[in-house]
């Protein structure tokens, strides 16, 4: 059978716009999706055939129905893993499956429910430190909060402030550079000559040293904690062996990176959206007022509208805004017949705004998740889909719901932001979003 690819965008169009695309590819994706009916291809001299789609049938074929034929691309398994380790997020095939089976029990819903009071306490401590009476840059506040929650609930670790800040700073710098390297691979020699690669690899070593210190501290303490770190230290493969120190550092570094930053992004977008939509904010605040329990786990079951607000925020601004795969064998998707080694990108951001699937796709309408119908769920993938669905999705949702509850109980919020700005790096980052916190009487 002859290979058949979606409509092509000529490669020269990418070259002409390469620096603008490197800064923000989203407007270009949208323009070409609109032109080419949700899916287009390009033939790159570096990567061969590349397909980009916002079609949910294609996305589900790749991530669910035929997932065994699709592995993560070198962008994740090679470039990203060089900086954040070769763990659950960046591995593929048998190794990924082995690691997923080992770590999955720690993220079982019941296990996360046992952590809810620790998560809630960490959130409240952070919320109590928020400054009032002035407009603040929101992302750093949410970043610190999410980092503390991961450190305390998953690793029962109280870091010195400077260590925490340093790890956050390293993660931020690495992400910016990884994106530069991925989007402008033709500049690799220039980055090497300038010493940028060497500098960022030093940062990688420093981040791994910080994580190794956390592991060593736990091992030498002889103490037992019912947390993720204990579970990872004692987890055994089928042959009775445990993870090496390198594997442990890989997994913990990725859980720190993925577990705090995506949540910080999502919380920043959600609070801003609520501040921009007073009716939704009033409804959310009223729901919190009517909670009739002091038990955080029971409270979660009563936060129905808060959950809808988070779902809608994740639809409009999914932190994991794009994902990719490469087929390890020839495959047919609908009318397309793809050669082995084709790279496929799924724009979750654009799928979530595709007018074929969503009424008023650009509007913030939490009520659309009232019944969360099955039809809706087909086109909604903020945590991915299929066997590689984000392992920490329940943890993230509980944390976000409890953070909204803690903030809206204590503060009136408002913003002078008129338009939400973003920066699509590895995750979708909020830019210059401000929030004012006024204590409630």
Coordinates of C-alpha atoms in Angstrom, one line a residue:
X1 CA 0.0 0.0 0.0
X2 CA 1.3 3.5 -0.9
X3 CA 2.0 5.9 2.0
X4 CA -0.5 8.6 2.3
X5 CA 0.0 11.7 4.5
X6 CA -2.3 14.7 5.4
X7 CA -2.1 17.9 3.3
X8 CA 1.4 19.3 3.5
X9 CA 2.6 22.7 4.6
X10 CA 5.8 23.4 2.5
X11 CA 8.9 23.3 4.6
X12 CA 10.1 26.7 3.4
X13 CA 7.1 28.2 5.2
X14 CA 8.4 26.8 8.4
X15 CA 11.9 28.1 7.6
X16 CA 10.7 31.6 6.8
X17 CA 8.8 31.8 10.1
X18 CA 11.2 29.7 12.2
X19 CA 12.2 32.4 14.8
X20 CA 8.6 33.4 15.3
X21 CA 7.5 29.8 15.6
X22 CA 10.3 29.1 18.1
X23 CA 8.9 32.0 20.3
X24 CA 5.3 30.8 20.0
X25 CA 4.1 28.1 17.7
X26 CA 0.4 28.2 18.7
X27 CA -0.8 31.0 16.3
X28 CA 0.9 29.1 13.4
X29 CA -0.6 25.8 14.4
X30 CA -4.0 27.4 14.5
X31 CA -3.6 29.0 11.1
X32 CA -2.6 25.7 9.5
X33 CA -5.2 23.6 11.3
X34 CA -7.9 26.0 10.0
X35 CA -6.5 25.8 6.5
X36 CA -6.0 22.0 6.4
X37 CA -9.1 20.8 8.4
X38 CA -7.5 19.8 11.8
X39 CA -4.5 17.8 10.5
X40 CA -1.5 18.8 8.4
X41 CA 2.0 17.4 7.6
X42 CA 5.4 18.8 6.8
X43 CA 8.5 17.0 5.5
X44 CA 11.6 18.1 7.5
X45 CA 15.1 17.4 6.3
X46 CA 16.0 16.7 10.0
X47 CA 13.0 14.7 11.2
X48 CA 11.4 13.3 8.0
X49 CA 7.6 13.4 7.9
X50 CA 5.9 15.2 10.8
X51 CA 2.2 15.3 11.3
X52 CA 0.4 17.7 13.6
X53 CA -3.3 17.2 14.6
X54 CA -6.1 18.5 16.7
X55 CA -8.4 15.7 15.6
X56 CA -9.6 13.7 18.7
X57 CA -10.1 10.5 16.7
X58 CA -6.5 10.5 15.5
X59 CA -5.4 11.4 19.1
X60 CA -7.3 8.5 20.6
X61 CA -5.9 6.1 17.9
X62 CA -2.4 7.1 18.8
X63 CA -2.7 7.3 22.6
X64 CA -5.3 4.6 23.3
X65 CA -6.5 2.3 20.5
X66 CA -3.1 1.5 18.9
X67 CA -0.8 2.8 21.6
X68 CA 1.6 -0.1 21.4
X69 CA 2.7 1.0 18.0
X70 CA 3.5 4.5 19.2
X71 CA 6.5 5.4 21.3
X72 CA 7.5 8.8 22.7
X73 CA 9.8 10.6 20.2
X74 CA 13.5 11.5 20.6
X75 CA 12.4 14.9 21.7
X76 CA 11.3 13.4 25.0
X77 CA 13.4 10.2 25.2
X78 CA 16.6 11.9 24.2
X79 CA 16.5 15.7 24.5
X80 CA 14.2 16.0 27.5
X81 CA 15.6 13.0 29.4
X82 CA 19.1 14.5 29.1
X83 CA 17.9 17.3 31.4
X84 CA 15.2 15.8 33.6
X85 CA 16.2 12.2 33.7
X86 CA 15.0 9.0 32.1
X87 CA 11.9 8.2 34.1
X88 CA 8.2 7.7 33.6
X89 CA 7.7 10.9 31.6
X90 CA 10.5 10.4 29.2
X91 CA 10.9 6.6 28.8
X92 CA 9.2 4.3 26.3
X93 CA 8.5 0.6 25.6
X94 CA 9.3 -2.2 28.1
X95 CA 11.3 0.0 30.4
X96 CA 8.5 2.5 30.8
X97 CA 6.0 -0.3 31.5
X98 CA 8.3 -1.8 34.1
X99 CA 8.6 1.6 35.9
X100 CA 4.9 2.3 35.6
X101 CA 4.0 -1.0 37.3
X102 CA 6.5 -0.3 40.0
X103 CA 5.3 3.3 40.8
X104 CA 1.6 3.0 40.0
X105 CA 0.6 1.7 43.5
X106 CA 1.9 4.8 45.2
X107 CA -0.6 6.9 43.2
X108 CA -3.7 4.7 43.8
X109 CA -6.7 6.8 44.6
X110 CA -6.9 5.4 48.2
X111 CA -3.2 6.2 48.8
X112 CA -3.7 9.8 47.6
X113 CA -6.8 10.1 49.8
X114 CA -4.6 9.2 52.8
X115 CA -2.4 12.2 51.9
X116 CA -5.3 14.7 51.7
X117 CA -4.8 16.1 55.2
X118 CA -1.0 16.6 54.6
X119 CA -1.8 18.3 51.3
X120 CA -4.4 20.5 52.9
X121 CA -2.1 21.5 55.8
X122 CA 0.8 22.4 53.4
X123 CA -1.6 24.5 51.3
X124 CA -3.0 26.4 54.3
X125 CA 0.5 27.2 55.5
X126 CA 1.3 28.7 52.1
X127 CA -2.0 30.5 51.8
X128 CA -1.5 32.1 55.2
X129 CA 1.8 33.7 54.0
X130 CA 0.2 35.5 51.0
X131 CA 0.6 39.3 51.1
X132 CA -2.6 41.4 51.1
X133 CA -3.6 44.8 49.8
X134 CA -1.5 44.9 46.7
X135 CA -1.5 43.2 43.3
X136 CA 1.0 40.4 43.1
X137 CA 2.6 38.3 40.3
X138 CA 0.5 35.2 40.8
X139 CA 2.7 32.4 39.3
X140 CA 5.6 32.6 41.8
X141 CA 3.0 32.3 44.7
X142 CA 1.4 29.2 43.1
X143 CA 4.8 27.8 42.1
X144 CA 6.0 27.9 45.7
X145 CA 2.7 26.5 47.0
X146 CA 2.7 23.5 44.6
X147 CA 6.4 22.9 45.2
X148 CA 5.8 22.7 49.0
X149 CA 2.9 20.4 48.6
X150 CA 4.9 17.9 46.5
X151 CA 7.9 18.1 48.9
X152 CA 5.8 17.6 52.0
X153 CA 3.2 15.2 50.9
X154 CA 5.1 12.9 48.5
X155 CA 8.5 13.1 50.1
X156 CA 7.8 14.4 53.7
X157 CA 10.7 16.8 53.1
X158 CA 11.0 20.2 54.6
X159 CA 13.8 21.8 52.6
X160 CA 15.6 24.9 53.5
X161 CA 14.1 27.8 51.7
X162 CA 17.2 28.5 49.6
X163 CA 17.4 24.8 48.4
X164 CA 13.7 24.9 47.4
X165 CA 14.3 28.2 45.5
X166 CA 17.4 26.9 43.9
X167 CA 15.7 23.8 42.6
X168 CA 12.8 25.9 41.2
X169 CA 15.2 28.2 39.5
X170 CA 17.2 25.4 37.9
X171 CA 13.9 23.8 36.6
X172 CA 12.9 27.1 35.1
X173 CA 16.2 27.7 33.4
X174 CA 16.4 24.1 32.0
X175 CA 12.9 24.3 30.6
X176 CA 13.6 27.5 28.7
X177 CA 16.8 26.1 27.2
X178 CA 15.3 22.7 26.3
X179 CA 12.7 24.5 24.2
X180 CA 15.3 26.6 22.5
X181 CA 17.3 23.5 21.7
X182 CA 14.3 21.5 20.4
X183 CA 12.8 24.3 18.3
X184 CA 16.0 25.5 16.8
X185 CA 18.1 22.3 16.4
X186 CA 20.2 24.0 13.6
X187 CA 21.7 26.2 16.3
X188 CA 23.2 23.3 18.3
X189 CA 26.8 24.1 17.3
X190 CA 26.3 27.7 18.2
X191 CA 24.9 26.7 21.7
X192 CA 27.9 24.4 22.2
X193 CA 30.5 27.1 21.2
X194 CA 28.8 29.6 23.5
X195 CA 29.0 27.2 26.4
X196 CA 25.2 27.1 26.9
X197 CA 25.0 23.3 26.7
X198 CA 27.9 22.9 29.2
X199 CA 26.3 25.5 31.6
X200 CA 22.9 23.8 31.5
X201 CA 24.4 20.3 32.0
X202 CA 26.1 21.7 35.2
X203 CA 22.6 22.8 36.3
X204 CA 21.4 19.2 35.7
X205 CA 24.1 17.9 37.9
X206 CA 23.2 20.3 40.6
X207 CA 19.6 19.4 40.5
X208 CA 20.4 15.7 40.7
X209 CA 22.8 16.4 43.6
X210 CA 19.9 18.1 45.5
X211 CA 17.6 15.1 44.9
X212 CA 20.4 12.6 45.9
X213 CA 20.8 14.5 49.2
X214 CA 17.1 14.0 49.9
X215 CA 17.4 10.3 49.2
X216 CA 20.6 10.0 51.4
X217 CA 19.0 11.9 54.2
X218 CA 16.1 9.5 54.3
X219 CA 18.3 6.4 54.1
X220 CA 20.5 7.5 56.9
X221 CA 17.6 8.7 59.1
X222 CA 16.4 5.1 59.5
X223 CA 12.9 6.6 59.9
X224 CA 9.8 5.2 58.2
X225 CA 7.3 7.5 56.5
X226 CA 4.3 6.3 54.6
X227 CA 5.1 8.5 51.7
X228 CA 6.2 8.1 48.0
X229 CA 9.9 8.3 48.8
X230 CA 9.6 5.3 51.2
X231 CA 7.6 3.4 48.6
X232 CA 10.2 4.1 45.9
X233 CA 13.1 3.1 48.1
X234 CA 11.5 -0.2 49.0
X235 CA 9.7 -1.0 45.8
X236 CA 10.9 -4.2 44.1
X237 CA 10.7 -5.5 40.6
X238 CA 9.4 -9.0 39.8
X239 CA 12.9 -10.4 40.2
X240 CA 13.2 -9.0 43.7
X241 CA 15.7 -6.2 42.7
X242 CA 15.2 -2.5 43.6
X243 CA 15.8 0.7 41.7
X244 CA 19.4 1.9 41.5
X245 CA 20.3 5.4 42.9
X246 CA 20.4 6.8 39.3
X247 CA 16.9 5.4 38.6
X248 CA 15.6 6.8 41.9
X249 CA 17.0 10.3 41.1
X250 CA 15.5 10.1 37.6
X251 CA 12.0 9.3 38.9
X252 CA 12.0 11.7 41.8
X253 CA 13.4 14.6 39.7
X254 CA 10.6 14.0 37.1
X255 CA 7.9 13.8 39.9
X256 CA 9.2 17.1 41.3
X257 CA 9.3 18.8 37.9
X258 CA 6.0 17.4 36.6
X259 CA 4.2 17.3 39.9
X260 CA 4.6 21.0 40.9
X261 CA 5.0 23.1 37.7
X262 CA 1.9 21.9 35.8
X263 CA -0.2 22.4 38.9
X264 CA 1.3 25.9 39.5
X265 CA 0.4 26.8 35.9
X266 CA -3.1 25.4 36.1
X267 CA -3.8 27.2 39.4
X268 CA -2.5 30.5 38.0
X269 CA -4.8 30.3 35.0
X270 CA -7.8 29.1 37.1
X271 CA -7.6 32.0 39.7
X272 CA -7.2 34.5 36.9
X273 CA -10.2 33.1 35.0
X274 CA -12.3 33.3 38.1
X275 CA -11.2 36.9 38.8
X276 CA -12.1 37.8 35.2
X277 CA -15.6 36.1 35.6
X278 CA -17.3 37.5 38.7
X279 CA -20.4 35.4 38.2
X280 CA -18.4 32.1 38.3
X281 CA -16.3 33.5 41.2
X282 CA -19.5 34.2 43.2
X283 CA -20.8 30.8 42.5
X284 CA -17.5 29.1 43.6
X285 CA -17.4 31.2 46.7
X286 CA -21.0 30.3 47.7
X287 CA -20.3 26.6 47.2
X288 CA -17.3 26.9 49.6
X289 CA -19.4 28.8 52.2
X290 CA -22.0 26.0 52.2
X291 CA -19.5 23.2 53.0
X292 CA -20.7 21.4 56.1
X293 CA -17.5 19.6 57.2
X294 CA -14.1 20.4 58.4
X295 CA -12.7 17.1 57.0
X296 CA -10.8 18.0 53.8
X297 CA -11.5 14.6 52.1
X298 CA -15.3 15.0 52.8
X299 CA -15.1 18.6 51.6
X300 CA -13.7 17.5 48.2
X301 CA -16.9 15.6 47.5
X302 CA -18.9 18.8 48.0
X303 CA -16.8 20.9 45.7
X304 CA -18.7 20.1 42.5
X305 CA -18.7 23.6 41.0
X306 CA -15.0 24.2 42.0
X307 CA -14.2 21.0 40.1
X308 CA -16.1 22.3 37.0
X309 CA -14.1 25.5 37.1
X310 CA -10.8 23.6 37.2
X311 CA -11.9 21.3 34.4
X312 CA -12.8 24.3 32.3
X313 CA -9.6 26.0 33.1
X314 CA -7.7 22.8 32.1
X315 CA -9.7 22.8 28.8
X316 CA -8.7 26.4 27.9
X317 CA -5.1 26.2 29.2
X318 CA -3.9 22.6 29.5
X319 CA -0.4 22.7 31.1
X320 CA 0.6 19.7 29.0
X321 CA -0.5 21.5 25.9
X322 CA 1.1 19.2 23.2
X323 CA 2.4 15.7 23.1
X324 CA 4.2 13.6 20.5
X325 CA 4.7 10.0 19.4
X326 CA 6.6 8.1 16.7
X327 CA 5.1 4.9 15.1
X328 CA 7.5 2.0 15.4
X329 CA 5.7 0.2 12.5
X330 CA 3.7 1.3 9.5
X331 CA 0.2 2.2 10.5
X332 CA -3.1 3.3 9.0
X333 CA -5.2 6.0 10.6
X334 CA -8.4 6.7 8.7
X335 CA -7.4 7.7 5.2
X336 CA -3.8 8.1 6.0
X337 CA -1.1 5.4 5.7
X338 CA 2.0 6.3 7.6
X339 CA 5.5 5.0 7.2
X340 CA 7.3 3.7 10.3
X341 CA 9.2 6.5 12.0
X342 CA 6.7 9.3 11.3
X343 CA 6.6 11.9 14.1
X344 CA 3.0 12.8 15.2
X345 CA 2.2 15.8 17.4
X346 CA -1.1 16.1 19.1
X347 CA -2.1 19.7 20.0
X348 CA -4.2 19.2 23.1
X349 CA -4.5 23.0 23.4
X350 CA -6.1 23.2 19.9
X351 CA -8.2 20.1 20.3
X352 CA -9.7 21.7 23.5
X353 CA -10.7 24.8 21.4
X354 CA -11.8 23.0 18.3
X355 CA -15.3 24.3 17.4
X356 CA -16.3 20.9 16.0
X357 CA -16.3 19.6 19.5
X358 CA -17.0 22.6 21.8
X359 CA -19.8 25.2 21.8
X360 CA -18.3 28.7 22.3
X361 CA -14.8 27.1 22.5
X362 CA -13.0 30.4 23.6
X363 CA -15.4 31.1 26.4
X364 CA -15.0 30.2 30.1
X365 CA -18.1 28.2 30.8
X366 CA -17.6 25.8 33.8
X367 CA -21.2 24.6 33.5
X368 CA -20.3 22.7 30.4
X369 CA -18.8 20.1 32.7
X370 CA -22.0 19.7 34.6
X371 CA -22.6 16.2 33.5
X372 CA -19.2 15.6 31.9
X373 CA -20.9 13.5 29.2
X374 CA -19.0 10.7 27.5
X375 CA -19.1 12.6 24.2
X376 CA -17.3 15.5 25.8
X377 CA -14.6 13.3 27.4
X378 CA -13.6 12.0 23.9
X379 CA -12.1 15.5 23.1
X380 CA -10.8 16.3 26.6
X381 CA -7.3 15.2 27.5
X382 CA -5.6 17.6 30.0
X383 CA -3.9 14.6 31.6
X384 CA -3.3 12.7 28.3
X385 CA -5.1 9.5 27.5
X386 CA -4.7 5.7 27.4
X387 CA -2.1 3.8 29.4
X388 CA 0.1 6.8 29.7
X389 CA -2.6 8.9 31.4
X390 CA -0.8 11.1 33.9
X391 CA 0.0 9.0 37.0
X392 CA -0.6 12.0 39.3
X393 CA -4.0 13.2 38.0
X394 CA -5.9 12.5 41.2
X395 CA -3.2 14.1 43.3
X396 CA -3.2 17.2 41.1
X397 CA -7.0 17.6 41.1
X398 CA -7.2 17.2 44.9
X399 CA -4.4 19.8 45.4
X400 CA -6.1 22.3 43.0
X401 CA -9.5 21.9 44.6
X402 CA -8.2 22.4 48.1
X403 CA -6.1 25.4 47.0
X404 CA -9.1 27.1 45.5
X405 CA -11.1 26.3 48.7
X406 CA -8.3 27.7 51.0
X407 CA -7.8 30.9 49.0
X408 CA -11.5 31.7 48.4
X409 CA -12.3 31.1 52.1
X410 CA -9.8 33.6 53.2
X411 CA -9.6 36.3 50.5
X412 CA -11.6 38.3 48.0
X413 CA -9.7 38.2 44.8
X414 CA -9.5 40.6 41.8
X415 CA -7.2 41.3 38.9
X416 CA -6.3 44.2 36.6
X417 CA -5.4 41.7 33.9
X418 CA -7.5 42.2 30.8
X419 CA -6.1 39.4 28.6
X420 CA -4.5 36.2 29.5
X421 CA -1.0 35.9 28.1
X422 CA 0.9 32.6 27.8
X423 CA 4.2 31.1 26.8
X424 CA 4.1 27.6 25.3
X425 CA 7.3 26.0 26.6
X426 CA 7.4 22.3 27.5
X427 CA 4.4 23.2 29.6
X428 CA 1.9 26.0 29.0
X429 CA 3.2 28.9 31.1
X430 CA 1.2 31.9 32.3
X431 CA 2.8 35.3 31.6
X432 CA 2.4 38.4 33.9
X433 CA -0.9 37.4 35.5
X434 CA -1.5 39.5 38.6
X435 CA -3.9 39.0 41.4
X436 CA -5.0 41.1 44.4
X437 CA -5.8 39.4 47.7
X438 CA -8.0 41.3 50.2
X439 CA -8.8 39.5 53.5
X440 CA -12.4 38.7 54.1
X441 CA -14.1 40.4 57.0

